[in-house]
Amino acid sequence: MSKKLPIEVVHEVRDACLCLATQRAARTLARRFDRAFAPLGLTNGQFSLMMSLNAPQAPTLGRLAQALAMDRTTLTAALKSLERRGLVETRLDEKDRRARRLFLTNAGGELLAAALPIWRREHAALDAGFSHSEGQKLRKALRTLGAETQTEGKDVKA
């Protein structure tokens, strides 16, 4: 028979756990943006991935995975459906044939441009629930947490 922790401990974790709070918020936001992007046949993750490809220089798979805090296998799987739809293209790097670079196609750029007003509308609605300083503090805290996760597993030289 397993030993159960007191309910006070359950409440302590529920009320103090940053990981749990962040996961709940992320799932809620993901559902909201998934519903908003649904008419375009996009998910929030696909929007973010495609936005990351809308850069002057096409990123490598590894760099994009790092920027999105994803492992390469998960990113590769996420790219497959976008490639099948002709929204994203993967090409070998011209200088390093071992690396692959990711490109947003013209169709991908057009879909991303169509999705941007939806993203802006949803963010405006979200921001309306916060004061300006609250929104800025939340974004700063999330960027700080995200930056911390990007340094995990790397050797830090003193």
C-alpha positions as a LaTeX table, in Angstrom:
\begin{tabular}{lrrr}
\hline
Residue & $x$ (\AA) & $y$ (\AA) & $z$ (\AA) \\
\hline
Met1 & 0.00 & 0.00 & 0.00 \\
Ser2 & 1.40 & 3.40 & $-0.95$ \\
Lys3 & 1.84 & 6.16 & 1.55 \\
Lys4 & $-0.18$ & 9.26 & 0.76 \\
Leu5 & 1.08 & 12.73 & 1.45 \\
Pro6 & $-1.07$ & 15.07 & 3.51 \\
Ile7 & $-3.47$ & 17.27 & 1.52 \\
Glu8 & $-1.54$ & 20.33 & 2.75 \\
Val9 & 1.44 & 19.13 & 0.72 \\
Val10 & $-0.74$ & 18.77 & $-2.37$ \\
His11 & $-1.95$ & 22.35 & $-1.84$ \\
Glu12 & 1.61 & 23.57 & $-1.27$ \\
Val13 & 2.73 & 22.16 & $-4.62$ \\
Arg14 & $-0.42$ & 23.35 & $-6.39$ \\
Asp15 & 0.06 & 26.89 & $-5.10$ \\
Ala16 & 3.86 & 27.19 & $-5.31$ \\
Cys17 & 5.02 & 25.07 & $-8.24$ \\
Leu18 & 6.24 & 27.26 & $-11.09$ \\
Cys19 & 6.42 & 24.27 & $-13.41$ \\
Leu20 & 2.78 & 23.33 & $-12.84$ \\
Ala21 & 1.58 & 26.93 & $-13.16$ \\
Thr22 & 3.56 & 27.43 & $-16.36$ \\
Gln23 & 2.34 & 24.17 & $-17.87$ \\
Arg24 & $-1.29$ & 25.00 & $-17.09$ \\
Ala25 & $-0.93$ & 28.49 & $-18.55$ \\
Ala26 & 0.88 & 27.15 & $-21.62$ \\
Arg27 & $-1.85$ & 24.57 & $-22.29$ \\
Thr28 & $-4.56$ & 27.21 & $-21.88$ \\
Leu29 & $-2.79$ & 29.61 & $-24.23$ \\
Ala30 & $-2.06$ & 26.84 & $-26.72$ \\
Arg31 & $-5.75$ & 25.89 & $-26.89$ \\
Arg32 & $-6.75$ & 29.53 & $-27.32$ \\
Phe33 & $-4.34$ & 30.13 & $-30.20$ \\
Asp34 & $-5.08$ & 26.73 & $-31.76$ \\
Arg35 & $-8.77$ & 27.71 & $-31.93$ \\
Ala36 & $-7.91$ & 31.12 & $-33.36$ \\
Phe37 & $-5.61$ & 29.70 & $-36.07$ \\
Ala38 & $-7.90$ & 26.75 & $-36.91$ \\
Pro39 & $-9.58$ & 28.49 & $-39.89$ \\
Leu40 & $-6.11$ & 28.70 & $-41.49$ \\
Gly41 & $-5.31$ & 25.07 & $-40.73$ \\
Leu42 & $-2.50$ & 26.10 & $-38.38$ \\
Thr43 & $-1.66$ & 25.31 & $-34.78$ \\
Asn44 & 0.02 & 27.74 & $-32.41$ \\
Gly45 & 3.17 & 25.61 & $-32.55$ \\
Gln46 & 3.25 & 25.73 & $-36.35$ \\
Phe47 & 2.76 & 29.50 & $-36.27$ \\
Ser48 & 5.69 & 29.92 & $-33.87$ \\
Leu49 & 7.88 & 27.58 & $-35.88$ \\
Met50 & 7.09 & 29.35 & $-39.16$ \\
Met51 & 7.63 & 32.77 & $-37.57$ \\
Ser52 & 11.07 & 31.58 & $-36.48$ \\
Leu53 & 11.86 & 30.76 & $-40.11$ \\
Asn54 & 10.87 & 34.24 & $-41.28$ \\
Ala55 & 14.43 & 35.53 & $-40.86$ \\
Pro56 & 17.08 & 36.99 & $-43.17$ \\
Gln57 & 19.18 & 33.84 & $-42.89$ \\
Ala58 & 17.67 & 30.36 & $-42.84$ \\
Pro59 & 18.49 & 28.62 & $-39.57$ \\
Thr60 & 19.90 & 25.13 & $-39.26$ \\
Leu61 & 17.75 & 22.45 & $-37.70$ \\
Gly62 & 19.94 & 22.47 & $-34.59$ \\
Arg63 & 19.82 & 26.24 & $-34.11$ \\
Leu64 & 16.06 & 26.33 & $-34.58$ \\
Ala65 & 15.57 & 23.49 & $-32.11$ \\
Gln66 & 17.67 & 25.41 & $-29.58$ \\
Ala67 & 15.80 & 28.68 & $-30.20$ \\
Leu68 & 12.43 & 26.96 & $-29.72$ \\
Ala69 & 13.66 & 24.90 & $-26.73$ \\
Met70 & 12.75 & 21.69 & $-28.59$ \\
Asp71 & 14.71 & 18.53 & $-29.15$ \\
Arg72 & 15.68 & 17.86 & $-32.77$ \\
Thr73 & 13.46 & 14.78 & $-33.07$ \\
Thr74 & 10.35 & 16.69 & $-31.99$ \\
Leu75 & 11.22 & 19.57 & $-34.32$ \\
Thr76 & 11.76 & 17.20 & $-37.25$ \\
Ala77 & 8.33 & 15.65 & $-36.64$ \\
Ala78 & 6.72 & 19.11 & $-36.43$ \\
Leu79 & 8.33 & 20.14 & $-39.72$ \\
Lys80 & 7.02 & 17.12 & $-41.63$ \\
Ser81 & 3.41 & 18.33 & $-41.90$ \\
Leu82 & 4.54 & 21.84 & $-42.87$ \\
Glu83 & 6.81 & 20.39 & $-45.56$ \\
Arg84 & 3.99 & 18.17 & $-46.90$ \\
Arg85 & 1.80 & 21.26 & $-47.20$ \\
Gly86 & 4.56 & 23.13 & $-49.08$ \\
Leu87 & 4.94 & 25.76 & $-46.36$ \\
Val88 & 8.49 & 24.90 & $-45.29$ \\
Glu89 & 11.43 & 23.51 & $-47.21$ \\
Thr90 & 14.55 & 21.77 & $-45.89$ \\
Arg91 & 17.77 & 22.04 & $-47.90$ \\
Leu92 & 21.33 & 20.96 & $-47.32$ \\
Asp93 & 23.60 & 23.78 & $-46.21$ \\
Glu94 & 25.75 & 24.89 & $-49.15$ \\
Lys95 & 28.89 & 25.26 & $-46.98$ \\
Asp96 & 28.39 & 22.28 & $-44.67$ \\
Arg97 & 26.64 & 19.36 & $-46.37$ \\
Arg98 & 26.06 & 17.71 & $-42.96$ \\
Ala99 & 23.76 & 20.54 & $-41.86$ \\
Arg100 & 20.23 & 21.21 & $-43.04$ \\
Arg101 & 18.76 & 24.70 & $-43.36$ \\
Leu102 & 15.07 & 25.45 & $-43.07$ \\
Phe103 & 13.26 & 27.86 & $-45.36$ \\
Leu104 & 9.79 & 29.34 & $-45.35$ \\
Thr105 & 8.31 & 28.95 & $-48.85$ \\
Asn106 & 6.26 & 31.66 & $-50.59$ \\
Ala107 & 3.08 & 29.78 & $-49.61$ \\
Gly108 & 4.36 & 29.61 & $-46.03$ \\
Gly109 & 5.05 & 33.34 & $-46.02$ \\
Glu110 & 1.56 & 34.08 & $-47.32$ \\
Leu111 & $-0.06$ & 31.87 & $-44.67$ \\
Leu112 & 2.08 & 33.45 & $-41.96$ \\
Ala113 & 1.02 & 36.92 & $-43.14$ \\
Ala114 & $-2.63$ & 35.83 & $-42.98$ \\
Ala115 & $-2.11$ & 34.46 & $-39.45$ \\
Leu116 & $-0.44$ & 37.60 & $-38.09$ \\
Pro117 & $-3.65$ & 39.66 & $-37.66$ \\
Ile118 & $-5.18$ & 36.72 & $-35.76$ \\
Trp119 & $-2.12$ & 36.58 & $-33.48$ \\
Arg120 & $-2.29$ & 40.33 & $-32.91$ \\
Arg121 & $-6.01$ & 40.19 & $-32.12$ \\
Glu122 & $-5.57$ & 37.39 & $-29.59$ \\
His123 & $-2.63$ & 39.14 & $-27.94$ \\
Ala124 & $-4.56$ & 42.39 & $-27.69$ \\
Ala125 & $-7.38$ & 40.52 & $-25.97$ \\
Leu126 & $-4.93$ & 38.86 & $-23.58$ \\
Asp127 & $-3.11$ & 42.11 & $-22.87$ \\
Ala128 & $-6.42$ & 43.79 & $-22.02$ \\
Gly129 & $-6.54$ & 41.58 & $-18.93$ \\
Phe130 & $-3.25$ & 42.97 & $-17.61$ \\
Ser131 & $-1.92$ & 46.40 & $-16.83$ \\
His132 & 0.99 & 47.37 & $-19.08$ \\
Ser133 & 3.51 & 46.79 & $-16.29$ \\
Glu134 & 1.99 & 43.39 & $-15.40$ \\
Gly135 & 2.27 & 42.24 & $-19.01$ \\
Gln136 & 5.86 & 43.47 & $-19.25$ \\
Lys137 & 6.81 & 41.78 & $-15.97$ \\
Leu138 & 5.22 & 38.49 & $-17.08$ \\
Arg139 & 7.05 & 38.55 & $-20.43$ \\
Lys140 & 10.35 & 39.36 & $-18.71$ \\
Ala141 & 9.91 & 36.55 & $-16.19$ \\
Leu142 & 9.04 & 34.04 & $-18.94$ \\
Arg143 & 12.04 & 35.13 & $-21.05$ \\
Thr144 & 14.26 & 34.69 & $-17.99$ \\
Leu145 & 12.90 & 31.18 & $-17.37$ \\
Gly146 & 13.26 & 30.34 & $-21.07$ \\
Ala147 & 16.84 & 31.59 & $-21.18$ \\
Glu148 & 17.66 & 29.45 & $-18.15$ \\
Thr149 & 16.42 & 26.31 & $-19.87$ \\
Gln150 & 18.56 & 27.05 & $-22.95$ \\
Thr151 & 21.72 & 26.93 & $-20.81$ \\
Glu152 & 20.86 & 23.59 & $-19.16$ \\
Gly153 & 23.23 & 20.79 & $-20.01$ \\
Lys154 & 25.92 & 23.14 & $-21.34$ \\
Asp155 & 29.27 & 23.26 & $-19.67$ \\
Val156 & 29.84 & 26.63 & $-18.07$ \\
Lys157 & 33.49 & 27.66 & $-18.03$ \\
Ala158 & 34.67 & 29.72 & $-15.10$ \\
\hline
\end{tabular}
